[in-house]
């Protein structure tokens, strides 16, 4: 009988495991003790997450098993340590801010790793075409038929053009510009929320919740106008808020001091010097002056704060470090000089405001409309508050009028094409929403791919869960906001913005509304982030207070379950946002899929487009499907016919099984010279729902079978159509003889 | 001589009163603009362009507009970024309106001009008000205070994204694509000949045979030719006839039987007359020599 060799395994006792764990915990604790707190750990985890995501992307490309698990692990490594740290109470302001910057840039890295050397997102290619036009001509406003509005809102491309001319490739310039915009966005969001709430902790949680909006991960990370315009719009809003602050009496310079007092959450505004003050944890409106005095005179803070209780409420003292501004104000003696400086800064803010407003108006239509709407509502809320005896927001009306006039003037005199471009989409969406409410039409099925690739069940559960958590948190946050911040016009406006969220959810159930809902979520979440953060922080503090009170009474109540539930809810919101960001098949790069935007951009299509540029010269008029149209317009520098841009119904000659007189008339009206027929289209349903353009869905409903081969084979038998390029799947036909479009 | 010395001393004194940050920004803007204009290696000009487009104008203007230090560090970073981007967009629109348009030179001059103007104004204000400018965080001092574990984690946090980009790019390059042979056909300028090319992207060496016909008659036959990878291209002259002619190209893989359907078929209508070959004349014997094939 054979005996197995004995393995010399060291005996491990429970004590050894305990010691090992203790060492790990001790190591983590030591890591937190440094001057940067948990920041190095959070940054390390985020970077490690990016490496895992890079491996996941590579595994998916090479068809190696396990990319999904790796990808989600990587994303959780980016999100969870940062979220955990930001939810804690005693984290310095600077650490919160840098943690948010690290997280924001790491999430941007997820998109960069998805397409690490060229543009692959559908919208990116459209904007690349505009950038190419600017770079080639040295002029703006060259028409771009595949995205009509883009040349008339060229802010993003203008900045990128500067970098391209300095030596960067278009892709590098795009990554740098959008990266800078992402950095600006995180900083400004934090500052804006901090201004509205007076709490760095709440501001950091609100920015974290904002990052859970489905547009943050991919859509607003791509080289497209909204990715730059949205940060600039937030910059404008923050400038208005900051200018408002400067216009108030000198002691109001202390950032959000009134809000801190009203809101009553733990304020964690931290000085650079790290000095701290003690203030009532549950401060009430009556403690405003005391709190201001405390902030302005750090040395007397403790006595001031503890000398009186905050009404009848129990008071627990927490650390509130002094703001640098407060320290400076405390030491200021010359009030005239201070007033002059306030005036100077106000003028400076106004100049910045005008510059940034002009930049937003020239960068993106929807964002400039959203910015204008936000400022108008904010001004209106201020007027209402002033009529009720409050201070309101008197300085908002001016910027609101400037934004309104600039937006309308730009649309009418420069980008008039936008009205015709946006109006039908909004009108259609509204009509469908009303029909849905009236029961005249059925809803759109969620999470079901047009090509049959439904999202996994666990993803659906988490996505629904995230929406439910947000919906549940909104009323709580709104009630707390109303009780504590209703005198702050900015906070109220953010609350009103959040209330639009359920409406966008309703629009998701309609075909035309779904896209508008998806696009609007980045704007609506500015309010949602704030309100949900109020709810989260309020609940976390409530749990902590109850536990403290129970301990005082000698009862055992750790609140661990409630804290865990809250933590889980935050993770669900974050993960749900990532699930809703893109369809599961587009989350990672990989093999070719039919009409699947980034998954359809691959060397074969690029080679055909590049051949057209090289051998046919630029600006030949092509008929092609939506993916090859973008490739021809960018890599090929061709004029690929588009329904909206060229006012021809391109789907008719492309999709019909034989060329009818109607199809021929369309080709002739569009002066088509070449047709690109990609035979891979016949192998599957289109993943985004359409092969050529959105009109297919409107006229014929969703595709139930792949495109018939006859639609592409017909060119073989048409007299006057000559196959000049053939790679076995992609064929290019010269149809100039057919359409009389010979040059 | 005395005047020059006095002038130099004055400059030295004035420079001493200018905040170092402002001085450095002005100098950096000029150097960056020169680098872009001189067209030194792209890596250097790219960095210079990024500074010029996304940081320096904002820094200079923020120094002019917020001289009293009433903004904190985070606000200043946001202002620098936001103002820089806004200025770049507005400058771009302005350049479009000028005859020079958007070019490397106009960008470099405009943005460095804005920056230098901002720096001059900031320096003038500095001299008038005289107080120190805002200090940058002392990162080296901070690093010195960090425990080894934090330092190691920070170093890894900086390096790992580079590893991630490397892995992602490797994956992109290694992604398998289905191999294929591409054939294309275009008439030359004037229509006296056609250019025919075969592009081998099969991932292995291929051998083909090909026929070129005009209005149904074969005018050129290429019995066997190999393409290891990349493109092989040739020009085939067309017989001189009046009216449009239909040129067809049929390509087979060498392993295909003679009666097989061609692997690739192309055609083109050539409308103007050619004169290089008469019907029945011998076509060129083979495509371009192997040495002239170009890699895709």
Short mmCIF file of N, CA, C and O in Angstrom, two decimals, chain A residues 313-355:
data_model
loop_
_atom_site.label_atom_id
_atom_site.label_comp_id
_atom_site.label_asym_id
_atom_site.label_seq_id
_atom_site.Cartn_x
_atom_site.Cartn_y
_atom_site.Cartn_z
N UNK A 313 -32.11 71.13 24.02
CA UNK A 313 -31.58 69.89 23.47
C UNK A 313 -30.30 69.50 24.18
O UNK A 313 -29.55 70.33 24.65
N UNK A 314 -30.09 68.23 24.20
CA UNK A 314 -28.84 67.75 24.80
C UNK A 314 -27.70 68.14 23.87
O UNK A 314 -27.84 68.16 22.66
N UNK A 315 -26.59 68.45 24.45
CA UNK A 315 -25.47 68.94 23.66
C UNK A 315 -24.28 67.99 23.82
O UNK A 315 -23.91 67.64 24.92
N UNK A 316 -23.77 67.61 22.70
CA UNK A 316 -22.51 66.86 22.76
C UNK A 316 -21.50 67.65 21.96
O UNK A 316 -21.82 68.18 20.91
N UNK A 317 -20.33 67.76 22.47
CA UNK A 317 -19.34 68.61 21.83
C UNK A 317 -18.50 67.82 20.85
O UNK A 317 -18.04 66.74 21.16
N UNK A 318 -18.38 68.38 19.70
CA UNK A 318 -17.53 67.75 18.69
C UNK A 318 -16.54 68.78 18.20
O UNK A 318 -16.68 69.97 18.42
N UNK A 319 -15.60 68.30 17.47
CA UNK A 319 -14.52 69.18 17.04
C UNK A 319 -14.93 69.99 15.82
O UNK A 319 -15.38 69.46 14.83
N UNK A 320 -14.82 71.26 15.89
CA UNK A 320 -14.99 72.13 14.72
C UNK A 320 -13.77 73.01 14.58
O UNK A 320 -13.63 73.99 15.31
N UNK A 321 -12.87 72.68 13.71
CA UNK A 321 -11.68 73.49 13.57
C UNK A 321 -12.03 74.85 12.99
O UNK A 321 -13.02 75.00 12.27
N UNK A 322 -11.19 75.81 13.27
CA UNK A 322 -11.43 77.16 12.77
C UNK A 322 -11.09 77.26 11.30
O UNK A 322 -10.16 76.62 10.82
N UNK A 323 -11.87 78.05 10.56
CA UNK A 323 -11.53 78.26 9.15
C UNK A 323 -10.40 79.26 9.08
O UNK A 323 -10.28 80.14 9.93
N UNK A 324 -9.58 79.15 8.05
CA UNK A 324 -8.50 80.12 7.91
C UNK A 324 -9.06 81.52 7.73
O UNK A 324 -8.51 82.49 8.20
N UNK A 325 -10.20 81.57 7.02
CA UNK A 325 -10.81 82.87 6.78
C UNK A 325 -11.25 83.46 8.11
O UNK A 325 -11.05 84.64 8.39
N UNK A 326 -11.81 82.62 8.93
CA UNK A 326 -12.26 83.09 10.23
C UNK A 326 -11.10 83.64 11.03
O UNK A 326 -11.20 84.69 11.67
N UNK A 327 -9.99 82.91 11.00
CA UNK A 327 -8.83 83.35 11.75
C UNK A 327 -8.37 84.71 11.25
O UNK A 327 -8.03 85.58 12.04
N UNK A 328 -8.37 84.85 9.92
CA UNK A 328 -7.90 86.11 9.35
C UNK A 328 -8.85 87.25 9.75
O UNK A 328 -8.44 88.33 10.10
N UNK A 329 -10.14 86.93 9.67
CA UNK A 329 -11.11 87.97 10.00
C UNK A 329 -11.00 88.37 11.46
O UNK A 329 -11.13 89.53 11.81
N UNK A 330 -10.74 87.37 12.27
CA UNK A 330 -10.61 87.65 13.69
C UNK A 330 -9.48 88.63 13.96
O UNK A 330 -9.52 89.42 14.89
N UNK A 331 -8.46 88.57 13.15
CA UNK A 331 -7.30 89.41 13.38
C UNK A 331 -7.36 90.73 12.64
O UNK A 331 -6.45 91.55 12.75
N UNK A 332 -8.41 90.97 11.88
CA UNK A 332 -8.45 92.17 11.05
C UNK A 332 -8.87 93.37 11.89
O UNK A 332 -9.79 93.30 12.70
N UNK A 333 -8.21 94.48 11.64
CA UNK A 333 -8.55 95.66 12.43
C UNK A 333 -9.12 96.76 11.57
O UNK A 333 -9.96 97.54 12.00
N UNK A 334 -8.71 96.85 10.32
CA UNK A 334 -9.14 97.97 9.49
C UNK A 334 -10.37 97.59 8.68
O UNK A 334 -10.30 96.90 7.68
N UNK A 335 -11.53 98.04 9.13
CA UNK A 335 -12.77 97.62 8.48
C UNK A 335 -12.92 98.23 7.08
O UNK A 335 -13.51 97.64 6.20
N UNK A 336 -12.36 99.43 6.88
CA UNK A 336 -12.46 100.06 5.57
C UNK A 336 -11.68 99.24 4.54
O UNK A 336 -12.16 98.98 3.43
N UNK A 337 -10.47 98.86 4.93
CA UNK A 337 -9.66 98.04 4.03
C UNK A 337 -10.38 96.74 3.71
O UNK A 337 -10.39 96.27 2.56
N UNK A 338 -11.01 96.19 4.72
CA UNK A 338 -11.74 94.93 4.51
C UNK A 338 -12.87 95.13 3.51
O UNK A 338 -13.08 94.30 2.63
N UNK A 339 -13.58 96.25 3.67
CA UNK A 339 -14.70 96.51 2.75
C UNK A 339 -14.19 96.69 1.32
O UNK A 339 -14.79 96.19 0.37
N UNK A 340 -13.04 97.39 1.19
CA UNK A 340 -12.47 97.59 -0.14
C UNK A 340 -12.09 96.25 -0.75
O UNK A 340 -12.37 95.98 -1.92
N UNK A 341 -11.48 95.43 0.07
CA UNK A 341 -11.07 94.12 -0.45
C UNK A 341 -12.28 93.28 -0.83
O UNK A 341 -12.28 92.57 -1.83
N UNK A 342 -13.34 93.38 -0.01
CA UNK A 342 -14.56 92.63 -0.34
C UNK A 342 -15.09 93.09 -1.69
O UNK A 342 -15.46 92.28 -2.54
N UNK A 343 -15.07 94.42 -1.88
CA UNK A 343 -15.55 94.96 -3.14
C UNK A 343 -14.69 94.50 -4.31
O UNK A 343 -15.19 94.08 -5.35
N UNK A 344 -13.35 94.55 -4.10
CA UNK A 344 -12.43 94.09 -5.15
C UNK A 344 -12.69 92.63 -5.50
O UNK A 344 -12.78 92.26 -6.66
N UNK A 345 -12.83 91.81 -4.46
CA UNK A 345 -13.06 90.38 -4.71
C UNK A 345 -14.40 90.17 -5.40
O UNK A 345 -14.53 89.28 -6.24
N UNK A 346 -15.39 90.99 -5.02
CA UNK A 346 -16.69 90.88 -5.67
C UNK A 346 -16.60 91.18 -7.15
O UNK A 346 -17.16 90.47 -7.99
N UNK A 347 -15.85 92.24 -7.49
CA UNK A 347 -15.66 92.58 -8.91
C UNK A 347 -14.92 91.47 -9.62
O UNK A 347 -15.27 91.05 -10.73
N UNK A 348 -13.89 90.95 -8.95
CA UNK A 348 -13.11 89.86 -9.55
C UNK A 348 -13.99 88.64 -9.80
O UNK A 348 -13.92 88.02 -10.87
N UNK A 349 -14.83 88.34 -8.78
CA UNK A 349 -15.75 87.21 -8.95
C UNK A 349 -16.67 87.45 -10.14
O UNK A 349 -16.98 86.54 -10.90
N UNK A 350 -17.13 88.69 -10.29
CA UNK A 350 -18.03 89.01 -11.39
C UNK A 350 -17.33 88.81 -12.73
O UNK A 350 -17.92 88.26 -13.68
N UNK A 351 -16.06 89.22 -12.82
CA UNK A 351 -15.32 89.03 -14.08
C UNK A 351 -15.18 87.54 -14.38
O UNK A 351 -15.42 87.08 -15.50
N UNK A 352 -14.80 86.78 -13.34
CA UNK A 352 -14.67 85.32 -13.53
C UNK A 352 -16.01 84.73 -13.97
O UNK A 352 -16.08 83.86 -14.84
N UNK A 353 -17.06 85.24 -13.33
CA UNK A 353 -18.42 84.76 -13.61
C UNK A 353 -18.78 84.97 -15.08
O UNK A 353 -19.30 84.07 -15.75
N UNK A 354 -18.48 86.16 -15.58
CA UNK A 354 -18.82 86.47 -16.97
C UNK A 354 -18.01 85.60 -17.92
O UNK A 354 -18.54 85.06 -18.91
N UNK A 355 -16.72 85.45 -17.62
CA UNK A 355 -15.86 84.60 -18.46
C UNK A 355 -16.40 83.17 -18.50
O UNK A 355 -16.53 82.57 -19.57
#
